[in-house]
XYZ file of C-alpha atoms in Angstrom:
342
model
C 54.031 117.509 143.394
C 56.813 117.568 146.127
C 58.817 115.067 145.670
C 61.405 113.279 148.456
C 64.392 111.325 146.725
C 66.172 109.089 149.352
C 69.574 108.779 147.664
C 68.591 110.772 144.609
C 72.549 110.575 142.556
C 72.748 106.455 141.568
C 72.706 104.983 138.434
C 68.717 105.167 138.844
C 67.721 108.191 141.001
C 70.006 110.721 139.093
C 67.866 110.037 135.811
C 64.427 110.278 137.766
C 66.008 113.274 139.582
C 66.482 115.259 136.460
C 63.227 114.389 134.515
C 60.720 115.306 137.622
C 62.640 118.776 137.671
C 62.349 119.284 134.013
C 58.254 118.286 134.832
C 59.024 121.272 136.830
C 58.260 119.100 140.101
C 59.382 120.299 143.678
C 62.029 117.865 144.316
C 63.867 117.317 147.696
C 66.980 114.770 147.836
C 67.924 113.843 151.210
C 71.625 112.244 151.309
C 75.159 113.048 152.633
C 75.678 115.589 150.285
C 79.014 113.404 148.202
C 77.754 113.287 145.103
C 75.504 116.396 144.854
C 77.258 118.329 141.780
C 75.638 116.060 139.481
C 72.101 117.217 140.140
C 70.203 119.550 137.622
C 69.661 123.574 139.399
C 66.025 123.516 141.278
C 67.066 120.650 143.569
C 66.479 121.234 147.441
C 69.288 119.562 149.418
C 68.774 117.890 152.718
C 72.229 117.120 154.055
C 72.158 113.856 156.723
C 72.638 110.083 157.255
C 69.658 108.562 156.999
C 70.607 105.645 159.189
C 70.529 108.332 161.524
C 66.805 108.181 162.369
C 66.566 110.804 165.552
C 68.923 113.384 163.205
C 66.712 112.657 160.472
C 63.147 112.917 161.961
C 64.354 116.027 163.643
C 65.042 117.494 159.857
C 61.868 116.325 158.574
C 59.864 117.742 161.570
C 56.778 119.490 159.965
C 57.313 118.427 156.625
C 54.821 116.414 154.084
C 55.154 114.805 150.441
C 53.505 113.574 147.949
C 55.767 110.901 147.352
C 58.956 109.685 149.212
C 61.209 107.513 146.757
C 63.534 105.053 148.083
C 67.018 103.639 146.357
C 68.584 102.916 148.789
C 66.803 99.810 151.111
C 68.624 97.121 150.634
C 68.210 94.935 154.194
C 64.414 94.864 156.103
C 65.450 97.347 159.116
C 66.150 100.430 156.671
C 62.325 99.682 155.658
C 61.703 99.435 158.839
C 62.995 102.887 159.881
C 61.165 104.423 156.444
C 57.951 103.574 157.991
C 58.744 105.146 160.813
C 59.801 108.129 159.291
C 57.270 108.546 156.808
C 54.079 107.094 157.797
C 51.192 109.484 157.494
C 53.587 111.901 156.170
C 53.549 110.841 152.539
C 50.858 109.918 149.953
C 53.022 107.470 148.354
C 56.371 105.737 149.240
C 57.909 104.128 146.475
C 60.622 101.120 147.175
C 62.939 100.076 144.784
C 63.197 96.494 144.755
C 65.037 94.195 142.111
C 63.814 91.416 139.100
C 66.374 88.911 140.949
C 64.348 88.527 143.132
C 62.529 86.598 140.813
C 62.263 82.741 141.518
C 66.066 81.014 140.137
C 65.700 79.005 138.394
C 63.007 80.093 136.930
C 59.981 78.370 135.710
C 59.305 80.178 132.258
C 61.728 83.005 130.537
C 59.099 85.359 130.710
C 58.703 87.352 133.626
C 55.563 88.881 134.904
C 54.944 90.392 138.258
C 52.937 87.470 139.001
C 56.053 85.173 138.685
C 57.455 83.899 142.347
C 59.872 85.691 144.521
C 62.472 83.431 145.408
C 66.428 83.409 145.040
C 68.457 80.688 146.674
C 71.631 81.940 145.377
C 71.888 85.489 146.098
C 71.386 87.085 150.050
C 70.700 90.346 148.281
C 67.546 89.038 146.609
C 66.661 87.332 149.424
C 66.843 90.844 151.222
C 65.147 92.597 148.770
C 62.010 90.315 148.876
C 61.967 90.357 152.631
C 61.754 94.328 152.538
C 58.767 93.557 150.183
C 56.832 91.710 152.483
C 57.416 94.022 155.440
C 56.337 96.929 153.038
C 53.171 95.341 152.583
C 51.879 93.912 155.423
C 52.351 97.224 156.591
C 49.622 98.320 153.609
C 47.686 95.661 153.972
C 47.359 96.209 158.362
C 47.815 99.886 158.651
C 47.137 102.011 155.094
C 51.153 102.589 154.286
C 50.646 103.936 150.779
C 53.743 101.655 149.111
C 54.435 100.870 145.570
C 56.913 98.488 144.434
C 59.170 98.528 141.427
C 61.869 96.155 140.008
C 64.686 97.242 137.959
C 66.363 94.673 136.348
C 69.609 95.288 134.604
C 69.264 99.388 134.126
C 72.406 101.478 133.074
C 73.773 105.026 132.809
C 76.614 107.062 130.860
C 79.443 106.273 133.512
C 79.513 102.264 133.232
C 79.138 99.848 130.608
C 77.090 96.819 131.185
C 78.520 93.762 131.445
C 78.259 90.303 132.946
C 81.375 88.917 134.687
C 83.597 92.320 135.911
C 85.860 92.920 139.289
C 84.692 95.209 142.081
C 85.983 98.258 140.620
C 83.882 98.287 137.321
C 83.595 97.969 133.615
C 86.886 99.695 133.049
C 89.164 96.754 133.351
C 87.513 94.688 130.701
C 87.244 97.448 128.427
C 91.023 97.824 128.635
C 91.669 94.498 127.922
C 89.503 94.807 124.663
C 91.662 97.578 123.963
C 95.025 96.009 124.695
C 93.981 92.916 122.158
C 93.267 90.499 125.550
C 90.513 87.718 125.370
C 87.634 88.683 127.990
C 85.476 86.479 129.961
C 81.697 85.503 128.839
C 79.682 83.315 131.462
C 78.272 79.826 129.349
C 78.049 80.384 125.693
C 77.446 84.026 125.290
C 73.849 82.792 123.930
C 71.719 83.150 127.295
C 68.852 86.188 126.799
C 69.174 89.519 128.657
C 67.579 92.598 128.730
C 69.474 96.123 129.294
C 67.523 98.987 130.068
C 68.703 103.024 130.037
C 68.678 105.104 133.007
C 66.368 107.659 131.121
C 63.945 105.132 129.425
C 63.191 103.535 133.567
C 62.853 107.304 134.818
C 60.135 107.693 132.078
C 57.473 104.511 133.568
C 58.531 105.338 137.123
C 57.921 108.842 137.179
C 54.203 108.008 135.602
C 54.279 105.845 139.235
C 54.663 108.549 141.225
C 50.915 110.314 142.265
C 49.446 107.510 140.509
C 46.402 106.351 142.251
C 46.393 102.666 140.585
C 49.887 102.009 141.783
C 49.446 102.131 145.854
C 49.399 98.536 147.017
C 51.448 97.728 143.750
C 53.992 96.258 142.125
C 55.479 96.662 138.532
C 58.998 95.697 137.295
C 60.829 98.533 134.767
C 62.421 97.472 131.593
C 63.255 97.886 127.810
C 60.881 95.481 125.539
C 64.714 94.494 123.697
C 66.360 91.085 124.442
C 69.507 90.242 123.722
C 72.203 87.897 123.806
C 75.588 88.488 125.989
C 77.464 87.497 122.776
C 75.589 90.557 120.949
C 76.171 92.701 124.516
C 79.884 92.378 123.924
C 80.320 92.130 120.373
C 78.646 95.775 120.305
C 81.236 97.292 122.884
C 84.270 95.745 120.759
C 82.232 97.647 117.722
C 82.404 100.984 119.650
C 86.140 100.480 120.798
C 86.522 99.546 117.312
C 88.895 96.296 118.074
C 87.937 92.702 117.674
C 86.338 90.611 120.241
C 87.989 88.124 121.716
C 86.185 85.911 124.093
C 86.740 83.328 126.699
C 83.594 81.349 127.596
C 83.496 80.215 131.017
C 80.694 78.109 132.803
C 78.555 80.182 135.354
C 79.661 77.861 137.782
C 83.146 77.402 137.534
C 83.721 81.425 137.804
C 81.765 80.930 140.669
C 83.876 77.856 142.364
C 86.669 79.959 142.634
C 84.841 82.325 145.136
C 86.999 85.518 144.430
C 83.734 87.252 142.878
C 80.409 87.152 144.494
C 79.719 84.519 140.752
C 77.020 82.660 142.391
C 74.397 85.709 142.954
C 75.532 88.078 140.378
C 75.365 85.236 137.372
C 73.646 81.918 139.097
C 70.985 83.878 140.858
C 70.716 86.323 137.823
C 72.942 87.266 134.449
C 73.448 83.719 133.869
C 69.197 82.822 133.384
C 67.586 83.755 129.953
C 65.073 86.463 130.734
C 62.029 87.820 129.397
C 60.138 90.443 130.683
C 56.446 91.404 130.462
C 55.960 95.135 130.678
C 52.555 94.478 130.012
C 51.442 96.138 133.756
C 53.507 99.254 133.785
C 52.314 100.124 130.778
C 48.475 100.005 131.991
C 49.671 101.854 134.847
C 51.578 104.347 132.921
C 50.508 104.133 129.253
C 52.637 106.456 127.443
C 55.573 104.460 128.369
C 58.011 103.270 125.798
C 61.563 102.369 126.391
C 63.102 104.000 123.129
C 66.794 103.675 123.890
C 68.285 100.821 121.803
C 71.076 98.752 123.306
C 73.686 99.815 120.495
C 72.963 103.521 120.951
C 72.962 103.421 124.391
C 75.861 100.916 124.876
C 77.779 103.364 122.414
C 76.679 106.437 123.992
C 77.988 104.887 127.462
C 81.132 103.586 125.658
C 81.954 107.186 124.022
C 81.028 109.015 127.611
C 83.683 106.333 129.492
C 86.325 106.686 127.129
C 86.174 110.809 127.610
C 86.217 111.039 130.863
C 88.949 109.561 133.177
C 87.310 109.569 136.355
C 85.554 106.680 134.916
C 88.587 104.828 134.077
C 89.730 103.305 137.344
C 91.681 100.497 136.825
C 91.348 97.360 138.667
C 94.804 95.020 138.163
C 93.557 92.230 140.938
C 90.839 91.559 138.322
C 93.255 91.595 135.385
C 95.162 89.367 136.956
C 92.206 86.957 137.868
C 90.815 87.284 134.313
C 94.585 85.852 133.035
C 94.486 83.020 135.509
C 91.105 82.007 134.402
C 91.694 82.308 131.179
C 95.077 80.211 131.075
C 93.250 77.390 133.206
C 90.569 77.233 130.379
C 93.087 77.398 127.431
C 95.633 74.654 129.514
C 92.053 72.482 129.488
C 91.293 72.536 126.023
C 94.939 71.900 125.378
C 94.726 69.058 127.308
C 90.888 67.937 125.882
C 92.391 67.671 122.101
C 95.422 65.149 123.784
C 92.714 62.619 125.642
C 93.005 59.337 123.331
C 89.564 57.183 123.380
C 91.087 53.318 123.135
């Protein structure tokens, strides 16, 4: 098949870029060429901006695929410009959407593609569902060939999931583990989540791609394993071999203080117990199994961070945060254990 990769080097395209090579697919990234040098050999490169539509459709002139792969849609007008690019050009156009978009709060823990769309809390949800709809009312009144997929919570080698972290990554908090610090836990540390590898998602979506069943589609990606946060972090202290620490620290208040973007990131998503039915995917794609265990992979990631420095980039604005937070809640329960009941 000849595959066209918009994007093709994130967290979830580089994994689906290297397993439809080693298929021996004919693969085709288009992007600005920054982060190329991670991509397996047998790649074909085309360099451009593709907000730049006229530069763009000027490259593509002539050229067909059997599936064009999108990661990176985020707002309805880069949709928008996809269709104009690629309708009647590909078989299949597969949109990356996200499981927040899922209705918060939501109205059972387990999630099947059936459940609402609907995120009060979060403008990127919100954006992701409206590039949805477009999507398909452009199947439904003129044949676009789309399929829809929702990662939820998918991770690679080069960060460690976690809930509550600064802009810069999962470095800071894994230096504070390190340096003997308490970290931050939204609520209790007890809500359910589910992690998913990079290279167990690339497995079901590839099965996606040239799959007749999945046009007019659409399936969410991720492991069958649920977990707490509590086990999440307790794990990483395992692999960094120091002892856990934690501050717990109401969804809500983190998000009061309106340094971190709290609100959509944990209210409109880390913060909900989740559940999800893979039940579809699977029909669609039946030799899928997520195999990847949150301790391996978390350890894997962990090992992989530690070794390579690029990957350590500090962030001491979120240090500091994390110490005024932290010193509020501890000045509280000081304060709590003094309260007198006459």
């Amino acid at each position: 098949m000849k595959v066209l990769l918009i994007g093709g080097t994130g967290t979830i395209s580089r994994a689906i870029t290297r397993r439809l090579v080693e298929q021996g697919q004919e693969v085709f990234l288009l992007n600005r060429g920054t982060n190329n040098e991670i991509c397996p050999d047998g790649v074909t490169f085309i360099s451009g901006d593709i907000n730049k539509e006229e530069e763009i459709a000027r490259k593509l002139e002539g050229m067909t695929f059997d599936a064009v792969c999108e990661f990176i849609g985020f707002v309805p007008a880069q949709v928008e410009r996809d269709y104009r690019l690629f309708q009647g050009k590909t078989k299949q156009y597969i949109y990356i959407s996200s499981a927040s978009a899922y209705q918060k709060p939501l109205g059972d823990y387990k999630i099947t593609e059936s459940t609402p769309l609907a995120n009060p809390h979060w403008q990127y949800s919100r954006d992701k569902i409206a590039c949805e709809e477009f999507l398909l009312k452009m199947y439904r009144e003129n044949g676009f060939p789309v399929t829809i997929v929702r990662p939820s919570h998918t991770y690679c080698e080069t960060s460690v999931p976690l809930g509550v972290h600064g802009e810069k990554g999962s470095w800071q908090v894994l230096k504070r583990m390190m340096e003997g610090k308490p970290v931050i836990i939204h609520g209790d540390g007890t809500s359910l989540w589910t992690l998913t590898h990079n290279s167990d998602f690339a497995k079901a979506y590839v099965g996606l791609i040239g799959n007749i069943h999945a046009i007019g589609e659409s399936y969410h990606i991720t492991s069958d394993e649920t977990v707490t946060w509590n086990q999440v972090y307790r794990i990483i202290a395992d692999c960094l071999g120091v002892e856990l620490k934690a501050c717990y620290v109401a969804s809500d208040f983190l998000m009061s203080d309106g340094k971190y973007d709290f609100e959509g990131s944990l209210i409109g998503d880390k913060s909900n117990s989740v559940v999800f039915d893979n039940s579809k995917v699977k029909r669609a794609v039946p030799d899928f199994v997520a195999t990847k265990r949150v301790d391996q992979g978390i350890r894997e990631t962990v090992e992989y961070v530690l070794a390579h420095e690029e990957c350590q980039v500090p962030d001491p604005e979120f240090d500091a945060w994390c110490d005024k937070v932290i010193a509020i809640m501890e000045k509280a329960k000081a304060e709590l254990k003094n309260i007198s009941i006459s």
